[in-house]
């Protein structure tokens, strides 16, 4: 039996054109202990079922936002999801502890290369800095925030032959999360979960 239940909330407004994220989402659907939700498919008119989404959060131990980085942030439906689902009295506020102790991180793809996401790089900020609003959302709601699992240079990942290795690492990461083998205290110090894994973390 799985030790932890993992929820992947996938947001890609054009998944039919996806070379990376759709494959990661399909892989997540095959992992025992993982619930994979395509938000754009479930809510094409953005009419999000707040009660259902809040119950999904209650039922899972790990929450993952999976998306392509759009203008240094998430696709629109993930912001809508946050605005509606993480409401006062449920996710934060007096006696609102539904999310306390859960683990949260983003699994994202970025078009630019990793060196573009540095203080002196093209995008001027490290990827973790760009995700600070999401990190603070996790902190405010009592979740343990982990660095992102990221694929940089996503525009050329297929031509460069890098997708298969990333997909394999993703699948193993999900399995390790379900088995509770990811060391959160160590992982949270890394720039990305990829770095944590390459430095000897599980997966």
Short mmCIF file of C-alpha atoms in Angstrom, two decimals:
data_model
loop_
_atom_site.label_atom_id
_atom_site.label_comp_id
_atom_site.label_asym_id
_atom_site.label_seq_id
_atom_site.Cartn_x
_atom_site.Cartn_y
_atom_site.Cartn_z
CA UNK A 1 0.00 0.00 0.00
CA UNK A 2 1.26 3.53 -0.76
CA UNK A 3 2.51 5.44 2.26
CA UNK A 4 1.72 8.91 0.85
CA UNK A 5 -0.91 10.13 -1.59
CA UNK A 6 0.35 12.52 -4.27
CA UNK A 7 -1.82 15.02 -6.17
CA UNK A 8 -0.57 16.41 -9.49
CA UNK A 9 -2.50 19.46 -10.70
CA UNK A 10 -1.60 19.85 -14.36
CA UNK A 11 -2.14 23.12 -16.22
CA UNK A 12 -1.28 23.46 -19.91
CA UNK A 13 -3.56 25.60 -22.08
CA UNK A 14 -2.35 23.88 -25.25
CA UNK A 15 -1.51 20.34 -24.19
CA UNK A 16 -1.90 18.98 -27.73
CA UNK A 17 1.23 20.95 -28.66
CA UNK A 18 3.16 19.92 -25.56
CA UNK A 19 6.42 18.03 -26.07
CA UNK A 20 7.30 17.70 -22.38
CA UNK A 21 4.46 18.36 -19.95
CA UNK A 22 1.85 16.10 -21.51
CA UNK A 23 4.29 13.18 -21.34
CA UNK A 24 5.01 13.91 -17.69
CA UNK A 25 1.30 14.09 -16.95
CA UNK A 26 0.65 10.78 -18.75
CA UNK A 27 3.43 9.17 -16.74
CA UNK A 28 2.00 10.51 -13.49
CA UNK A 29 -1.34 8.88 -14.29
CA UNK A 30 0.38 5.49 -14.37
CA UNK A 31 1.98 5.81 -10.91
CA UNK A 32 0.28 4.03 -8.02
CA UNK A 33 -0.60 6.44 -5.25
CA UNK A 34 -0.69 9.45 -7.62
CA UNK A 35 -3.84 11.32 -8.61
CA UNK A 36 -3.25 13.34 -11.80
CA UNK A 37 -5.76 16.09 -12.66
CA UNK A 38 -5.81 18.05 -15.93
CA UNK A 39 -7.33 21.35 -14.82
CA UNK A 40 -7.93 22.73 -18.32
CA UNK A 41 -9.70 19.52 -19.32
CA UNK A 42 -11.86 19.45 -16.19
CA UNK A 43 -12.65 23.17 -16.20
CA UNK A 44 -12.62 24.45 -19.80
CA UNK A 45 -14.76 27.43 -18.77
CA UNK A 46 -12.80 28.03 -15.53
CA UNK A 47 -15.87 27.08 -13.49
CA UNK A 48 -13.83 25.41 -10.77
CA UNK A 49 -15.61 23.11 -8.34
CA UNK A 50 -14.28 24.49 -5.07
CA UNK A 51 -15.68 21.75 -2.84
CA UNK A 52 -14.21 19.01 -5.02
CA UNK A 53 -10.80 20.66 -5.18
CA UNK A 54 -10.70 21.26 -1.44
CA UNK A 55 -11.58 17.62 -0.82
CA UNK A 56 -8.77 16.55 -3.16
CA UNK A 57 -6.37 18.58 -1.07
CA UNK A 58 -7.63 17.02 2.15
CA UNK A 59 -7.21 13.54 0.66
CA UNK A 60 -3.55 13.93 -0.40
CA UNK A 61 -0.25 14.38 1.39
CA UNK A 62 1.80 15.90 -1.45
CA UNK A 63 0.55 18.60 -3.83
CA UNK A 64 2.32 19.39 -7.11
CA UNK A 65 1.60 22.17 -9.59
CA UNK A 66 2.75 20.92 -13.00
CA UNK A 67 2.95 23.52 -15.78
CA UNK A 68 5.03 25.26 -18.43
CA UNK A 69 6.44 28.55 -17.15
CA UNK A 70 4.48 31.34 -18.86
CA UNK A 71 5.79 34.88 -18.43
CA UNK A 72 7.59 33.89 -15.23
CA UNK A 73 4.46 32.47 -13.66
CA UNK A 74 1.80 29.79 -14.00
CA UNK A 75 -0.82 29.47 -16.73
CA UNK A 76 -3.98 31.37 -15.84
CA UNK A 77 -6.09 28.50 -14.53
CA UNK A 78 -3.64 27.76 -11.74
CA UNK A 79 -3.94 31.32 -10.47
CA UNK A 80 -7.73 31.02 -10.69
CA UNK A 81 -7.52 27.73 -8.81
CA UNK A 82 -5.47 29.36 -6.03
CA UNK A 83 -7.82 32.35 -5.80
CA UNK A 84 -10.95 30.21 -5.48
CA UNK A 85 -9.84 27.02 -3.72
CA UNK A 86 -7.40 28.37 -1.13
CA UNK A 87 -10.02 30.46 0.60
CA UNK A 88 -10.06 31.94 4.08
CA UNK A 89 -11.28 29.47 6.66
CA UNK A 90 -10.00 26.50 4.66
CA UNK A 91 -6.40 27.15 3.62
CA UNK A 92 -5.55 29.99 5.99
CA UNK A 93 -6.99 31.98 8.84
CA UNK A 94 -7.89 31.16 12.40
CA UNK A 95 -8.18 27.39 12.95
CA UNK A 96 -7.77 26.75 9.19
CA UNK A 97 -5.26 23.90 9.13
CA UNK A 98 -6.45 21.67 6.28
CA UNK A 99 -3.11 21.94 4.46
CA UNK A 100 -0.77 21.94 7.44
CA UNK A 101 2.08 19.44 7.10
CA UNK A 102 1.51 18.65 3.44
CA UNK A 103 4.41 18.85 0.97
CA UNK A 104 4.19 21.20 -2.01
CA UNK A 105 6.33 21.94 -5.07
CA UNK A 106 6.14 22.91 -8.73
CA UNK A 107 7.10 20.66 -11.63
CA UNK A 108 7.75 23.04 -14.49
CA UNK A 109 9.34 23.44 -17.87
CA UNK A 110 11.10 26.64 -18.90
CA UNK A 111 12.01 27.63 -22.43
CA UNK A 112 15.28 29.30 -21.46
CA UNK A 113 18.44 27.50 -20.46
CA UNK A 114 19.30 27.22 -16.80
CA UNK A 115 22.03 29.86 -16.96
CA UNK A 116 19.40 32.37 -18.13
CA UNK A 117 17.72 32.04 -14.74
CA UNK A 118 20.49 33.65 -12.71
CA UNK A 119 21.00 37.13 -11.27
CA UNK A 120 23.38 37.97 -14.10
CA UNK A 121 21.47 35.96 -16.70
CA UNK A 122 18.97 36.94 -19.36
CA UNK A 123 15.99 36.63 -16.97
CA UNK A 124 17.74 38.34 -14.04
CA UNK A 125 16.36 36.02 -11.36
CA UNK A 126 16.94 32.42 -10.25
CA UNK A 127 13.96 30.17 -10.79
CA UNK A 128 13.28 29.94 -7.05
CA UNK A 129 13.10 33.73 -6.83
CA UNK A 130 10.53 33.88 -9.63
CA UNK A 131 8.43 31.37 -7.70
CA UNK A 132 8.48 33.31 -4.43
CA UNK A 133 4.73 34.14 -4.55
CA UNK A 134 3.95 30.42 -4.82
CA UNK A 135 6.45 29.61 -2.08
CA UNK A 136 4.77 32.16 0.19
CA UNK A 137 1.38 30.65 -0.66
CA UNK A 138 2.67 27.28 0.55
CA UNK A 139 4.18 28.83 3.67
CA UNK A 140 1.04 30.78 4.57
CA UNK A 141 -1.09 27.64 4.26
CA UNK A 142 1.27 25.58 6.42
CA UNK A 143 2.74 23.37 3.71
CA UNK A 144 6.38 22.33 3.40
CA UNK A 145 7.72 23.97 0.25
CA UNK A 146 10.28 22.13 -1.88
CA UNK A 147 12.24 23.62 -4.79
CA UNK A 148 10.88 23.01 -8.28
CA UNK A 149 11.49 19.95 -10.40
CA UNK A 150 12.49 21.76 -13.57
CA UNK A 151 13.37 21.14 -17.18
CA UNK A 152 15.24 24.11 -18.60
CA UNK A 153 15.75 24.64 -22.32
CA UNK A 154 12.43 22.94 -22.97
CA UNK A 155 12.19 24.38 -26.48
CA UNK A 156 15.04 22.15 -27.66
CA UNK A 157 14.66 19.26 -25.21
CA UNK A 158 13.16 16.95 -27.83
CA UNK A 159 15.84 17.70 -30.44
CA UNK A 160 18.56 17.34 -27.80
CA UNK A 161 17.24 13.97 -26.65
CA UNK A 162 16.77 15.09 -23.03
CA UNK A 163 13.12 14.23 -22.49
CA UNK A 164 13.51 10.51 -21.80
CA UNK A 165 15.97 11.03 -18.93
CA UNK A 166 13.81 13.78 -17.45
CA UNK A 167 10.74 11.56 -17.70
CA UNK A 168 12.54 8.69 -15.98
CA UNK A 169 13.67 10.95 -13.14
CA UNK A 170 10.14 12.32 -12.77
CA UNK A 171 8.62 8.86 -12.52
CA UNK A 172 11.12 7.78 -9.91
CA UNK A 173 10.58 11.00 -7.97
CA UNK A 174 6.84 10.38 -7.85
CA UNK A 175 7.41 6.81 -6.68
CA UNK A 176 9.78 8.02 -3.98
CA UNK A 177 7.25 10.62 -2.83
CA UNK A 178 4.59 7.93 -2.53
CA UNK A 179 7.02 5.73 -0.59
CA UNK A 180 8.01 8.71 1.62
CA UNK A 181 11.67 8.46 0.64
CA UNK A 182 12.30 12.13 -0.18
CA UNK A 183 14.22 13.94 2.57
CA UNK A 184 12.37 17.26 2.76
CA UNK A 185 14.86 18.93 5.08
CA UNK A 186 17.69 18.28 2.63
CA UNK A 187 15.71 18.83 -0.56
CA UNK A 188 14.45 22.26 0.49
CA UNK A 189 18.03 23.59 0.53
CA UNK A 190 18.62 22.84 -3.16
CA UNK A 191 18.00 25.25 -6.05
CA UNK A 192 15.92 22.59 -7.79
CA UNK A 193 14.79 19.08 -6.97
CA UNK A 194 16.90 17.98 -9.92
CA UNK A 195 19.95 19.21 -8.03
CA UNK A 196 18.83 17.37 -4.91
CA UNK A 197 18.46 14.15 -6.86
CA UNK A 198 21.78 14.49 -8.63
CA UNK A 199 23.50 15.09 -5.29
CA UNK A 200 22.46 11.70 -3.99
CA UNK A 201 18.86 12.18 -2.95
CA UNK A 202 16.45 9.38 -3.61
CA UNK A 203 15.29 8.93 -7.21
#
